[in-house]
Each structure stands twice: as C-alpha cells, then as structure tokens.
Amino acid sequence: NAGVTQTPKFQVLKTGQSMTLQCAQDMNHEYMSWYRQDPGMGLRLIHYSVGAGITDQGEVPNGYNVSRSTTEDFPLRLLSAAPSQTSVYFCASSYRAAIDTGELFFGEGSRLTVL
Amino acid sequence: AQSVTQLGSHVSVSEGALVLLRCNYSSSVPPYLFWYVQYPNQGLQLLLKYTTGATLVKGINGFEAEFKKSETSFHLTKPSAHMSDAAEYFCAVRGEGRRALTFGSGTRLQVQP
C-alpha cells in the first residue's frame, strides 16, 4: 500500500518551460488536491477535485492546470514556468466524507526550482 | 472567509519542558480545527482534530489541544517535549462550504537536549 505517490521529487526548470507533476494514490480516495508550500506562508491550495472529471480552483490557481480522468491520478501542469512558481508542491487525498473532518493524506512533496 | 494565525514561526524548548504552540482562527461558521505535523523532508500528517463535542482533544504522540470558542483559539500542548518532536506544526481550519483546508503559516519546534 503506497499511499500518495508524487513524482518527481526534485525538478529544475528554466523560465518558460512546461512540465507536469504527477500524483497517484492507491486508496480509492475520491478527493484529491494540490498545495504549494512557501516559507512563512504555510500551505496554499492550488486546485482540487472531488471525483473523476470534476475539478475546481483553490486559492492560487493561476499558472497551473489540472485534470482528473481517473480516480487514482491527479496531475498538475505548469504550462510556462515562472520563478514565482519555485516552491514545494504537495498532493493530498482523502475519502470524500473525510475532507469534512480534515483527514488529508499527503505525499512526500515535489521540490521545484524555476531559474 | 476563514483564516488561521499561528503565533511564533519558531519555538525552542528543552527536552522535558512543556510545549505550547499557539493557533487562533477566524471562521463565520462553527469551525473544524486541525493540527498537522511535518517531519523533515516528509509530507504532513494529521496530529489531532476538533469537529464537535469535547473541546479538549487528544492526538498522537502525547499532544493535545483545546478548542476555546470565546478566545477563537486552538493551542497545541504537550507536557514533556521529546527530541523526536522536533518538526514543523501547522494549524488548519476547514473552509466554509469548500472541500479544502486553510492552513496557518506553520511553527517550527526545536527541542534542545
């Protein structure tokens, strides 16, 4: 039982490049989300999904795209990377009902540097 | 809108001393409140939560927190710090009508031998 798996763990990009951060969970969770973590700012929600085919924006969605074609996967796409997107990205999931009680399961994070 | 304020970005205690990490929240609806812990190079994991009922909640590793509505607070405590408690701690509140959590900026706990 792997839980929430994020790849890659580290990535360096140049400004303007595109890339996809992968997130997969094997717990049959309906709810999945992406947060970014920046020093002194805690975690901020980028996008979330309550089930396959359903996504919604969070607090800081600009510059990021998501899709949810399967229950297991929730990739985060950066179409044209900017230095402001240098951050640590976390994917988190839960059972749909569990999000009401805050029980999120987090991946280990993906550290992205944009030069 | 809901928000969370964690007082003190860094807290340092001696091993065996009381741990007190402060969290104040703002919410226009009855809040659901949480503490998460993040060990170095790992994701966050749930430490404890308050939803309804008893205002003193106990979590893993000997931590507990008390919901005080009159003070809009949810401070995290542990009677005796252990070296393994060194980590970053995040307070969070459930968003109103949204399937997401709003996190505070975090408090890094150092435990001195």
PDB file of C-alpha atoms in Angstrom:
ATOM      1  CA  ASN A   1       0.000   0.000   0.000  1.00  0.00           C
ATOM      2  CA  ALA A   2       1.965   3.008  -1.311  1.00  0.00           C
ATOM      3  CA  GLY A   3      -0.477   5.779  -0.222  1.00  0.00           C
ATOM      4  CA  VAL A   4       0.069   9.042  -2.124  1.00  0.00           C
ATOM      5  CA  THR A   5       2.987   8.988  -4.561  1.00  0.00           C
ATOM      6  CA  GLN A   6       4.432  12.127  -6.112  1.00  0.00           C
ATOM      7  CA  THR A   7       6.957  12.315  -8.933  1.00  0.00           C
ATOM      8  CA  PRO A   8       9.434  13.765  -9.492  1.00  0.00           C
ATOM      9  CA  LYS A   9      10.804  14.609  -6.046  1.00  0.00           C
ATOM     10  CA  PHE A  10      13.100  17.300  -7.428  1.00  0.00           C
ATOM     11  CA  GLN A  11      12.997  19.292 -10.654  1.00  0.00           C
ATOM     12  CA  VAL A  12      14.815  22.305 -12.036  1.00  0.00           C
ATOM     13  CA  LEU A  13      13.210  24.219 -14.897  1.00  0.00           C
ATOM     14  CA  LYS A  14      14.068  27.250 -16.942  1.00  0.00           C
ATOM     15  CA  THR A  15      11.599  30.115 -17.231  1.00  0.00           C
ATOM     16  CA  GLY A  16       9.020  29.346 -19.897  1.00  0.00           C
ATOM     17  CA  GLN A  17       9.413  25.581 -19.837  1.00  0.00           C
ATOM     18  CA  SER A  18       6.451  23.343 -19.166  1.00  0.00           C
ATOM     19  CA  MET A  19       6.199  20.277 -17.003  1.00  0.00           C
ATOM     20  CA  THR A  20       3.774  18.015 -15.174  1.00  0.00           C
ATOM     21  CA  LEU A  21       3.936  16.981 -11.549  1.00  0.00           C
ATOM     22  CA  GLN A  22       2.427  13.557 -11.116  1.00  0.00           C
ATOM     23  CA  CYS A  23       0.281  12.419  -8.197  1.00  0.00           C
ATOM     24  CA  ALA A  24      -1.159   8.941  -7.757  1.00  0.00           C
ATOM     25  CA  GLN A  25      -3.000   7.359  -4.854  1.00  0.00           C
ATOM     26  CA  ASP A  26      -3.952   3.743  -4.333  1.00  0.00           C
ATOM     27  CA  MET A  27      -6.515   4.224  -1.542  1.00  0.00           C
ATOM     28  CA  ASN A  28      -9.537   4.772  -3.815  1.00  0.00           C
ATOM     29  CA  HIS A  29      -9.898   8.305  -2.490  1.00  0.00           C
ATOM     30  CA  GLU A  30     -12.424  10.482  -4.273  1.00  0.00           C
ATOM     31  CA  TYR A  31     -10.920  13.772  -3.116  1.00  0.00           C
ATOM     32  CA  MET A  32      -7.507  14.942  -4.325  1.00  0.00           C
ATOM     33  CA  SER A  33      -5.790  18.307  -4.079  1.00  0.00           C
ATOM     34  CA  TRP A  34      -2.587  20.201  -4.775  1.00  0.00           C
ATOM     35  CA  TYR A  35      -0.982  22.631  -2.334  1.00  0.00           C
ATOM     36  CA  ARG A  36       2.163  24.696  -2.590  1.00  0.00           C
ATOM     37  CA  GLN A  37       4.323  25.390   0.440  1.00  0.00           C
ATOM     38  CA  ASP A  38       6.381  28.553   0.658  1.00  0.00           C
ATOM     39  CA  PRO A  39       8.447  29.792   3.631  1.00  0.00           C
ATOM     40  CA  GLY A  40       6.369  31.806   6.074  1.00  0.00           C
ATOM     41  CA  MET A  41       3.176  31.258   4.102  1.00  0.00           C
ATOM     42  CA  GLY A  42       2.162  27.761   5.064  1.00  0.00           C
ATOM     43  CA  LEU A  43       0.293  25.694   2.507  1.00  0.00           C
ATOM     44  CA  ARG A  44      -1.911  27.300  -0.108  1.00  0.00           C
ATOM     45  CA  LEU A  45      -4.467  25.383  -2.152  1.00  0.00           C
ATOM     46  CA  ILE A  46      -3.926  25.406  -5.924  1.00  0.00           C
ATOM     47  CA  HIS A  47      -6.626  23.078  -7.297  1.00  0.00           C
ATOM     48  CA  TYR A  48      -8.746  20.252  -6.007  1.00  0.00           C
ATOM     49  CA  SER A  49     -11.023  17.513  -7.288  1.00  0.00           C
ATOM     50  CA  VAL A  50     -13.940  15.712  -5.649  1.00  0.00           C
ATOM     51  CA  GLY A  51     -14.028  12.922  -8.208  1.00  0.00           C
ATOM     52  CA  ALA A  52     -13.070  11.867 -11.716  1.00  0.00           C
ATOM     53  CA  GLY A  53     -13.998  14.560 -14.220  1.00  0.00           C
ATOM     54  CA  ILE A  54     -14.575  17.221 -11.535  1.00  0.00           C
ATOM     55  CA  THR A  55     -12.011  19.893 -10.662  1.00  0.00           C
ATOM     56  CA  ASP A  56     -12.159  23.296  -9.020  1.00  0.00           C
ATOM     57  CA  GLN A  57      -9.815  26.177  -8.308  1.00  0.00           C
ATOM     58  CA  GLY A  58      -8.253  26.886  -4.985  1.00  0.00           C
ATOM     59  CA  GLU A  59      -6.614  29.990  -3.574  1.00  0.00           C
ATOM     60  CA  VAL A  60      -3.709  30.280  -6.045  1.00  0.00           C
ATOM     61  CA  PRO A  61      -4.701  28.613  -9.352  1.00  0.00           C
ATOM     62  CA  ASN A  62      -3.045  30.988 -11.835  1.00  0.00           C
ATOM     63  CA  GLY A  63      -0.344  29.350 -13.939  1.00  0.00           C
ATOM     64  CA  TYR A  64      -1.489  25.814 -13.159  1.00  0.00           C
ATOM     65  CA  ASN A  65      -3.820  23.360 -14.889  1.00  0.00           C
ATOM     66  CA  VAL A  66      -5.259  20.092 -13.625  1.00  0.00           C
ATOM     67  CA  SER A  67      -7.414  17.278 -14.911  1.00  0.00           C
ATOM     68  CA  ARG A  68      -8.855  14.166 -13.283  1.00  0.00           C
ATOM     69  CA  SER A  69      -9.506  11.402 -15.781  1.00  0.00           C
ATOM     70  CA  THR A  70      -9.200   8.583 -13.251  1.00  0.00           C
ATOM     71  CA  THR A  71      -9.797   8.212  -9.525  1.00  0.00           C
ATOM     72  CA  GLU A  72      -6.142   7.372  -8.952  1.00  0.00           C
ATOM     73  CA  ASP A  73      -4.319  10.207 -10.737  1.00  0.00           C
ATOM     74  CA  PHE A  74      -4.342  13.992 -10.403  1.00  0.00           C
ATOM     75  CA  PRO A  75      -1.516  15.606 -12.393  1.00  0.00           C
ATOM     76  CA  LEU A  76      -0.576  19.269 -12.005  1.00  0.00           C
ATOM     77  CA  ARG A  77       0.627  21.042 -15.164  1.00  0.00           C
ATOM     78  CA  LEU A  78       2.755  24.152 -15.371  1.00  0.00           C
ATOM     79  CA  LEU A  79       2.327  25.478 -18.898  1.00  0.00           C
ATOM     80  CA  SER A  80       5.001  28.190 -18.812  1.00  0.00           C
ATOM     81  CA  ALA A  81       7.076  28.104 -15.652  1.00  0.00           C
ATOM     82  CA  ALA A  82       7.958  31.323 -13.834  1.00  0.00           C
ATOM     83  CA  PRO A  83      10.427  31.919 -10.970  1.00  0.00           C
ATOM     84  CA  SER A  84       7.433  32.699  -8.724  1.00  0.00           C
ATOM     85  CA  GLN A  85       6.438  29.053  -9.052  1.00  0.00           C
ATOM     86  CA  THR A  86       9.586  27.918  -7.256  1.00  0.00           C
ATOM     87  CA  SER A  87       8.107  26.032  -4.312  1.00  0.00           C
ATOM     88  CA  VAL A  88       7.460  22.675  -2.721  1.00  0.00           C
ATOM     89  CA  TYR A  89       4.305  21.081  -4.055  1.00  0.00           C
ATOM     90  CA  PHE A  90       2.196  18.620  -2.084  1.00  0.00           C
ATOM     91  CA  CYS A  91      -0.552  16.369  -3.304  1.00  0.00           C
ATOM     92  CA  ALA A  92      -3.132  15.308  -0.724  1.00  0.00           C
ATOM     93  CA  SER A  93      -6.129  12.999  -0.866  1.00  0.00           C
ATOM     94  CA  SER A  94      -8.977  11.756   1.268  1.00  0.00           C
ATOM     95  CA  TYR A  95     -12.266   9.936   1.161  1.00  0.00           C
ATOM     96  CA  ARG A  96     -14.946  12.396   0.110  1.00  0.00           C
ATOM     97  CA  ALA A  97     -16.548  12.384   3.532  1.00  0.00           C
ATOM     98  CA  ALA A  98     -13.188  12.594   5.284  1.00  0.00           C
ATOM     99  CA  ILE A  99     -12.415  16.014   3.857  1.00  0.00           C
ATOM    100  CA  ASP A 100     -15.207  17.266   6.077  1.00  0.00           C
ATOM    101  CA  THR A 101     -13.138  16.137   9.034  1.00  0.00           C
ATOM    102  CA  GLY A 102      -9.821  17.274   7.605  1.00  0.00           C
ATOM    103  CA  GLU A 103      -8.144  13.912   7.345  1.00  0.00           C
ATOM    104  CA  LEU A 104      -5.903  14.515   4.398  1.00  0.00           C
ATOM    105  CA  PHE A 105      -3.202  12.057   3.359  1.00  0.00           C
ATOM    106  CA  PHE A 106      -0.155  13.820   1.952  1.00  0.00           C
ATOM    107  CA  GLY A 107       2.541  12.772  -0.458  1.00  0.00           C
ATOM    108  CA  GLU A 108       6.187  13.485   0.315  1.00  0.00           C
ATOM    109  CA  GLY A 109       6.314  16.560  -1.874  1.00  0.00           C
ATOM    110  CA  SER A 110       7.944  17.704  -5.111  1.00  0.00           C
ATOM    111  CA  ARG A 111      10.566  20.441  -4.882  1.00  0.00           C
ATOM    112  CA  LEU A 112      10.519  22.651  -7.989  1.00  0.00           C
ATOM    113  CA  THR A 113      13.070  25.338  -8.823  1.00  0.00           C
ATOM    114  CA  VAL A 114      12.477  27.690 -11.754  1.00  0.00           C
ATOM    115  CA  LEU A 115      15.531  29.612 -12.928  1.00  0.00           C
TER     116      LEU A 115
ATOM    117  CA  ALA B   1     -13.689  33.836   4.891  1.00  0.00           C
ATOM    118  CA  GLN B   2     -11.778  31.639   7.249  1.00  0.00           C
ATOM    119  CA  SER B   3      -8.183  32.218   8.343  1.00  0.00           C
ATOM    120  CA  VAL B   4      -5.600  30.850  10.733  1.00  0.00           C
ATOM    121  CA  THR B   5      -2.871  32.711  12.606  1.00  0.00           C
ATOM    122  CA  GLN B   6      -0.020  30.853  14.250  1.00  0.00           C
ATOM    123  CA  LEU B   7       1.898  32.978  16.727  1.00  0.00           C
ATOM    124  CA  GLY B   8       5.627  32.358  16.555  1.00  0.00           C
ATOM    125  CA  SER B   9       7.302  30.919  13.485  1.00  0.00           C
ATOM    126  CA  HIS B  10       9.975  29.274  15.668  1.00  0.00           C
ATOM    127  CA  VAL B  11       9.659  27.844  19.157  1.00  0.00           C
ATOM    128  CA  SER B  12      12.552  26.331  21.078  1.00  0.00           C
ATOM    129  CA  VAL B  13      12.134  24.248  24.241  1.00  0.00           C
ATOM    130  CA  SER B  14      14.345  21.997  26.311  1.00  0.00           C
ATOM    131  CA  GLU B  15      13.791  18.268  26.352  1.00  0.00           C
ATOM    132  CA  GLY B  16      11.239  17.505  29.081  1.00  0.00           C
ATOM    133  CA  ALA B  17       9.761  21.006  29.059  1.00  0.00           C
ATOM    134  CA  LEU B  18       6.193  21.973  28.228  1.00  0.00           C
ATOM    135  CA  VAL B  19       5.399  22.516  24.570  1.00  0.00           C
ATOM    136  CA  LEU B  20       2.858  25.248  23.720  1.00  0.00           C
ATOM    137  CA  LEU B  21       2.151  26.167  20.111  1.00  0.00           C
ATOM    138  CA  ARG B  22      -0.433  28.875  19.573  1.00  0.00           C
ATOM    139  CA  CYS B  23      -3.187  28.997  16.965  1.00  0.00           C
ATOM    140  CA  ASN B  24      -6.019  31.477  16.535  1.00  0.00           C
ATOM    141  CA  TYR B  25      -8.665  31.151  13.873  1.00  0.00           C
ATOM    142  CA  SER B  26     -11.353  33.144  12.180  1.00  0.00           C
ATOM    143  CA  SER B  27     -14.469  31.492  10.814  1.00  0.00           C
ATOM    144  CA  SER B  28     -18.044  32.648  10.264  1.00  0.00           C
ATOM    145  CA  VAL B  29     -19.374  29.129  10.833  1.00  0.00           C
ATOM    146  CA  PRO B  30     -18.644  26.628  13.596  1.00  0.00           C
ATOM    147  CA  PRO B  31     -15.080  25.621  12.827  1.00  0.00           C
ATOM    148  CA  TYR B  32     -13.500  22.283  12.323  1.00  0.00           C
ATOM    149  CA  LEU B  33      -9.888  22.651  13.505  1.00  0.00           C
ATOM    150  CA  PHE B  34      -6.800  20.546  12.947  1.00  0.00           C
ATOM    151  CA  TRP B  35      -3.145  20.262  13.771  1.00  0.00           C
ATOM    152  CA  TYR B  36      -0.796  18.645  11.295  1.00  0.00           C
ATOM    153  CA  VAL B  37       2.889  17.797  11.795  1.00  0.00           C
ATOM    154  CA  GLN B  38       5.601  17.764   9.141  1.00  0.00           C
ATOM    155  CA  TYR B  39       8.878  15.992   9.812  1.00  0.00           C
ATOM    156  CA  PRO B  40      11.902  16.960   7.684  1.00  0.00           C
ATOM    157  CA  ASN B  41      11.560  16.033   4.019  1.00  0.00           C
ATOM    158  CA  GLN B  42       8.162  14.448   4.556  1.00  0.00           C
ATOM    159  CA  GLY B  43       4.557  15.286   3.872  1.00  0.00           C
ATOM    160  CA  LEU B  44       2.131  16.438   6.539  1.00  0.00           C
ATOM    161  CA  GLN B  45       0.298  14.003   8.790  1.00  0.00           C
ATOM    162  CA  LEU B  46      -2.733  14.603  10.964  1.00  0.00           C
ATOM    163  CA  LEU B  47      -1.897  15.065  14.640  1.00  0.00           C
ATOM    164  CA  LEU B  48      -5.371  15.744  16.037  1.00  0.00           C
ATOM    165  CA  LYS B  49      -8.691  17.330  15.156  1.00  0.00           C
ATOM    166  CA  TYR B  50     -11.706  19.065  16.680  1.00  0.00           C
ATOM    167  CA  THR B  51     -15.057  18.781  14.948  1.00  0.00           C
ATOM    168  CA  THR B  52     -17.813  18.764  17.562  1.00  0.00           C
ATOM    169  CA  GLY B  53     -18.236  17.578  21.140  1.00  0.00           C
ATOM    170  CA  ALA B  54     -15.470  17.576  23.723  1.00  0.00           C
ATOM    171  CA  THR B  55     -13.333  20.695  23.462  1.00  0.00           C
ATOM    172  CA  LEU B  56     -10.162  19.019  24.726  1.00  0.00           C
ATOM    173  CA  VAL B  57      -8.906  16.649  22.072  1.00  0.00           C
ATOM    174  CA  LYS B  58      -6.039  14.232  22.292  1.00  0.00           C
ATOM    175  CA  GLY B  59      -3.825  13.243  19.423  1.00  0.00           C
ATOM    176  CA  ILE B  60      -0.863  11.073  18.659  1.00  0.00           C
ATOM    177  CA  ASN B  61       2.488  11.210  20.463  1.00  0.00           C
ATOM    178  CA  GLY B  62       1.019  12.752  23.646  1.00  0.00           C
ATOM    179  CA  PHE B  63      -0.169  16.003  22.067  1.00  0.00           C
ATOM    180  CA  GLU B  64      -3.486  17.606  22.911  1.00  0.00           C
ATOM    181  CA  ALA B  65      -5.334  20.785  22.016  1.00  0.00           C
ATOM    182  CA  GLU B  66      -8.231  22.705  23.497  1.00  0.00           C
ATOM    183  CA  PHE B  67     -10.877  24.496  21.482  1.00  0.00           C
ATOM    184  CA  LYS B  68     -11.821  27.785  23.150  1.00  0.00           C
ATOM    185  CA  LYS B  69     -14.622  29.460  21.278  1.00  0.00           C
ATOM    186  CA  SER B  70     -14.550  32.645  23.376  1.00  0.00           C
ATOM    187  CA  GLU B  71     -10.860  33.122  22.553  1.00  0.00           C
ATOM    188  CA  THR B  72     -11.075  31.725  18.987  1.00  0.00           C
ATOM    189  CA  SER B  73      -8.063  29.625  19.853  1.00  0.00           C
ATOM    190  CA  PHE B  74      -6.897  26.054  19.380  1.00  0.00           C
ATOM    191  CA  HIS B  75      -3.487  25.874  21.054  1.00  0.00           C
ATOM    192  CA  LEU B  76      -1.418  22.696  20.896  1.00  0.00           C
ATOM    193  CA  THR B  77       0.308  21.400  24.030  1.00  0.00           C
ATOM    194  CA  LYS B  78       2.448  18.530  25.215  1.00  0.00           C
ATOM    195  CA  PRO B  79       3.519  18.226  28.870  1.00  0.00           C
ATOM    196  CA  SER B  80       7.056  16.981  28.185  1.00  0.00           C
ATOM    197  CA  ALA B  81       8.967  17.542  24.958  1.00  0.00           C
ATOM    198  CA  HIS B  82      10.976  14.783  23.360  1.00  0.00           C
ATOM    199  CA  MET B  83      13.768  15.168  20.829  1.00  0.00           C
ATOM    200  CA  SER B  84      11.617  13.351  18.286  1.00  0.00           C
ATOM    201  CA  ASP B  85       9.010  16.137  18.498  1.00  0.00           C
ATOM    202  CA  ALA B  86      11.260  18.466  16.504  1.00  0.00           C
ATOM    203  CA  ALA B  87       9.229  19.251  13.398  1.00  0.00           C
ATOM    204  CA  GLU B  88       7.038  21.893  11.822  1.00  0.00           C
ATOM    205  CA  TYR B  89       3.462  22.125  13.047  1.00  0.00           C
ATOM    206  CA  PHE B  90       0.541  23.521  11.092  1.00  0.00           C
ATOM    207  CA  CYS B  91      -2.842  24.583  12.372  1.00  0.00           C
ATOM    208  CA  ALA B  92      -5.706  24.395   9.873  1.00  0.00           C
ATOM    209  CA  VAL B  93      -9.413  25.181   9.634  1.00  0.00           C
ATOM    210  CA  ARG B  94     -11.964  23.648   7.308  1.00  0.00           C
ATOM    211  CA  GLY B  95     -13.195  26.059   4.675  1.00  0.00           C
ATOM    212  CA  GLU B  96     -16.811  27.164   4.725  1.00  0.00           C
ATOM    213  CA  GLY B  97     -18.681  25.235   2.089  1.00  0.00           C
ATOM    214  CA  ARG B  98     -15.454  24.301   0.385  1.00  0.00           C
ATOM    215  CA  ARG B  99     -13.809  20.952   0.303  1.00  0.00           C
ATOM    216  CA  ALA B 100     -10.449  22.269   1.401  1.00  0.00           C
ATOM    217  CA  LEU B 101      -8.426  23.261   4.429  1.00  0.00           C
ATOM    218  CA  THR B 102      -6.920  26.663   5.155  1.00  0.00           C
ATOM    219  CA  PHE B 103      -3.508  26.320   6.801  1.00  0.00           C
ATOM    220  CA  GLY B 104      -1.569  28.630   9.051  1.00  0.00           C
ATOM    221  CA  SER B 105       1.995  29.625   8.238  1.00  0.00           C
ATOM    222  CA  GLY B 106       3.477  26.975  10.497  1.00  0.00           C
ATOM    223  CA  THR B 107       5.593  26.863  13.663  1.00  0.00           C
ATOM    224  CA  ARG B 108       8.950  25.136  13.673  1.00  0.00           C
ATOM    225  CA  LEU B 109       9.608  23.413  17.001  1.00  0.00           C
ATOM    226  CA  GLN B 110      13.172  22.875  18.123  1.00  0.00           C
ATOM    227  CA  VAL B 111      13.921  20.643  21.096  1.00  0.00           C
ATOM    228  CA  GLN B 112      17.228  21.258  22.845  1.00  0.00           C
ATOM    229  CA  PRO B 113      18.953  18.438  24.763  1.00  0.00           C
TER     230      PRO B 113
END
